[in-house]
Amino acid sequence: MSAIRHALNTKREDDFAAWYQEVISAADMAEESGVRGCMVIKPWGYGIWERIQRLMDDRIKAAGVQNCYFPIFIPLANFEREAEHVEGFAKEMAVVTHHRLIADGKGGLIPDPEAKLEEPLVVRPTSETIIGDAMARWIQSWRDLPLLTNQWANVVRWEMRTRMFLRTSEFLWQEGHTAHATREDALEETHRALEMYRACAEDDLAMPVIAGEKPENERFPGADETWSIEAMMQDGKALQAGTSHYLGTNFAHAAGIKYQDKEGGEQFCHTTSWGVSTRLVGGIIMTHGDDDGLRVPPKIAPHQIVILPMLRDKPEDGAVLAYCEEVRAALADQSALGEPMRVLLDKTPGKAAGKRWDWVRKGAPIIVEVGPRDMENGKLAVLRRDRLWNPDNGKPNFDFADRDAFIGGAADMLGEIQQALFAEARERRDANITRGVTSMDEVAAHFAEDKRYPGWVEVEWSKPSGETLDKVVEQLKALKLTLRNVPRGGEAASGTCIFTGEPAVERVLVARAY
Amino acid sequence: MSAIRHALNTKREDDFAAWYQEVISAADMAEESGVRGCMVIKPWGYGIWERIQRLMDDRIKAAGVQNCYFPIFIPLANFEREAEHVEGFAKEMAVVTHHRLIADGKGGLIPDPEAKLEEPLVVRPTSETIIGDAMARWIQSWRDLPLLTNQWANVVRWEMRTRMFLRTSEFLWQEGHTAHATREDALEETHRALEMYRACAEDDLAMPVIAGEKPENERFPGADETWSIEAMMQDGKALQAGTSHYLGTNFAHAAGIKYQDKEGGEQFCHTTSWGVSTRLVGGIIMTHGDDDGLRVPPKIAPHQIVILPMLRDKPEDGAVLAYCEEVRAALADQSALGEPMRVLLDKTPGKAAGKRWDWVRKGAPIIVEVGPRDMENGKLAVLRRDRLWNPDNGKPNFDFADRDAFIGGAADMLGEIQQALFAEARERRDANITRGVTSMDEVAAHFAEDKRYPGWVEVEWSKPSGETLDKVVEQLKALKLTLRNVPRGGEAASGTCIFTGEPAVERVLVARAY
Ligand SMILES: [Zn+2]
Ligand SMILES: [Zn+2]
């Protein structure tokens, strides 16, 4: 294996953080914009996000949730009335104070003092409070419930330390917001959204996740319950990849979301909210990327198959291109993984070998190369991104396939790649969750500096709250650890809480995290 | 006809502006948000926008343009360096000056004085300057050209007088931005986008438009040429429904967008930008709406066919629902207008008659009602929204159709409705463009107060510029008129400019406008 010359300069095991940045740049997914904390999402990165959006939106619509659009600006008053919520967000919001610029007389521009807003506006960090206002207008009676809304939008949370896709001041997301007559209905919706996220993460993104409830200290500001899906990255850290909140009647009280029940009585609604963001793209990189770049699961690959004609500025180029175009059309005519196959014939200038490595770094699931001899023999050279290297000789693992056989089997091959990426990630994840850890000392030892891939540990605890929980969180923080979630449907606890020494009531995951 | 009891309170001919607001509210498309100048787009309005997005995005992708995402915040410096551009926009932008809120000690919140930004950020009113920065990074050589990008985004232009969909401080749009090696290539792209907009407006939105070049005074700030599609609303006013700009090398100079040509010389790129927005939804309302509400062209209707079961809380309800579900499934299995048919079985509580009028006001193209007797006879009651009233008796124009015949003909019927709406709008538009007007007095007489539907006039002019043009614009402004565009491929001029008395060189459209 030592002969392999990988397509990236940085290996995951050498410097995972640098590797992450190199993948983003080598796969041409995004870049720093020059605007503090904001990134530019480039076509390949945005194309992956568009695929996630499409598949998630189908799931959202299938659940009867309707898309809307709410204002980007939120008046201060909305934050003032929900004390707990604002405490969670007030520290990092972009505030609009003026609505005009004027010349400063020195060749520059300044906010026009005459155009100062009477009440500053906040660029939405999330939309519970403004959507709560709308719900209060829209809901009168039990007949209006449940009210199921979602929006795809940009949000801004001022971040001091940013990292592309994982933590940026502006990011893209969907936020579902629903209102229900009862606690039971709202909890059911909270769990429906959580399960939708699990299914999308695992079935579409091939990213195994553990769905569970966040401990009290990790709850969304103003929520009664926060649930999450947690994915394990290849450095063993956890990534919170989606959250679903049961908000109780807290936001309903603050915004006046009330309904008349069947008996004519006035009741507060129970609300939920749930979201996933462009952070998922970061999760895909750290789940599926390797030392040659990104590997995109076929379901979310903007191009599933990329065909590279080997052109030599010779007369036969035209015939090679025509042969490639026939292959492209025959593939694009088929379905794979339930949708029309997405096939690109890459005719951009440049040598096929150079372009091959570009597409390897971008992680196109299947790369097909066609030269004049292949054409004559009715063949193709097929490279599966999930089996890039031939272990025997350390060279790219080309399969010289019969053209028609490849076309006939391409849909199955894409399905196999989707499964293979998921299986690989799940095996690694499962192999790196340590159970049966019964003391904080053991936890500390497990995460000691020299352990390269500590993964997660599952421990039993007494589910402390308030100040007791604060102490647990501080203890863990000293080890750079966090509480992730209590897996849904997890095994019951039978022992002693490793933090409090009290009888344990459930199991919680502990990990380093993004 | 006097017997007809229309579904809206306001008729178009009585108060067009009030009628417009009533349609938006009666069709449940949008509402004021309480945030200055921002609206909430509700599911039916947003669903129409999603359809427009989908069809436009397909056209954009088919042209080889790639979607990206650029930051919402633009540094002041970007505006400072493009003098002409900032002059056009500086007057109405949202300015972010702080990144944190703190308690004011009186129960309220204020921008934290300690968190004042060193350089204020502007919420993008359009993205030429920030995308220009990216282009300058991305383009090195002629091989990188053309660079074809687009983004779907929200933008903010502070507006003092707002009107839902037509003029709001925040709106949704797409903005295409491209860079080219030569003027010719950039002009070709400018025209490709213009033609794409024309095709989408006419073929998808069934909204006839005239594509042409805007006069100098109506150019986008910093553009060398601005082209538009102009649609005629039912009050005779013009709506600029999309624009495509050739920006010359102006933005390339400001942002340093340069490339090395084949001879190794350094050249500035020629750039374009082009956009359509949620304003199109306003155009659809004012093109297709009638005194019963909205009429949505089938291609952009979120639901093309709505099935209403007539339920009576009786045992046979189950059988009626099952019959409706069979019809729904048989329809949804088919294609119409090139896509899977979008069919809704509306099971929400409420009487079928009340729900019928809700869907009439929303403008679903076909409404189908099914009662127990229809079911027994294998029939359906079909109401085409474009032929709502029976002219003989002033009652809803139900066709009691055979179930299978309706299912078999539904796709054709949707195609017919699409065509009928377009033909109706085009006939009205064509009947209301007046040609052969040869003096300003005639123009004034044409638009005199008592004329209810003056439409547009086409006049010959000498294409004045600078101060001469300014005077023309003022003259027209006194009559509340504006120059719309010089129709692409329009007839040549042969007479005298009605404004300057000089020989005319082309024909320009004059109209009141939104
Ligand atoms: Zn409360
Ligand atoms: Zn210049």
PDB file of C-alpha atoms and ligand atoms in Angstrom, chain A residues 81-82 249-254 268, ligand 1:
ATOM      1  CA  ARG A  81     -40.644  38.956  25.579  1.00  0.00           C
ATOM      2  CA  GLU A  82     -39.026  35.513  25.606  1.00  0.00           C
ATOM      3  CA  THR A 249     -46.247  26.154  25.640  1.00  0.00           C
ATOM      4  CA  ASN A 250     -43.318  28.508  26.247  1.00  0.00           C
ATOM      5  CA  PHE A 251     -43.328  30.254  22.879  1.00  0.00           C
ATOM      6  CA  ALA A 252     -47.129  30.037  22.775  1.00  0.00           C
ATOM      7  CA  HIS A 253     -47.274  32.021  26.019  1.00  0.00           C
ATOM      8  CA  ALA A 254     -44.795  34.584  24.745  1.00  0.00           C
ATOM      9  CA  PHE A 268     -52.292  27.528  24.620  1.00  0.00           C
TER      10      PHE A 268
HETATM   11 ZN    ZN C   1     -44.999  31.466  29.571  1.00  0.00          ZN
END
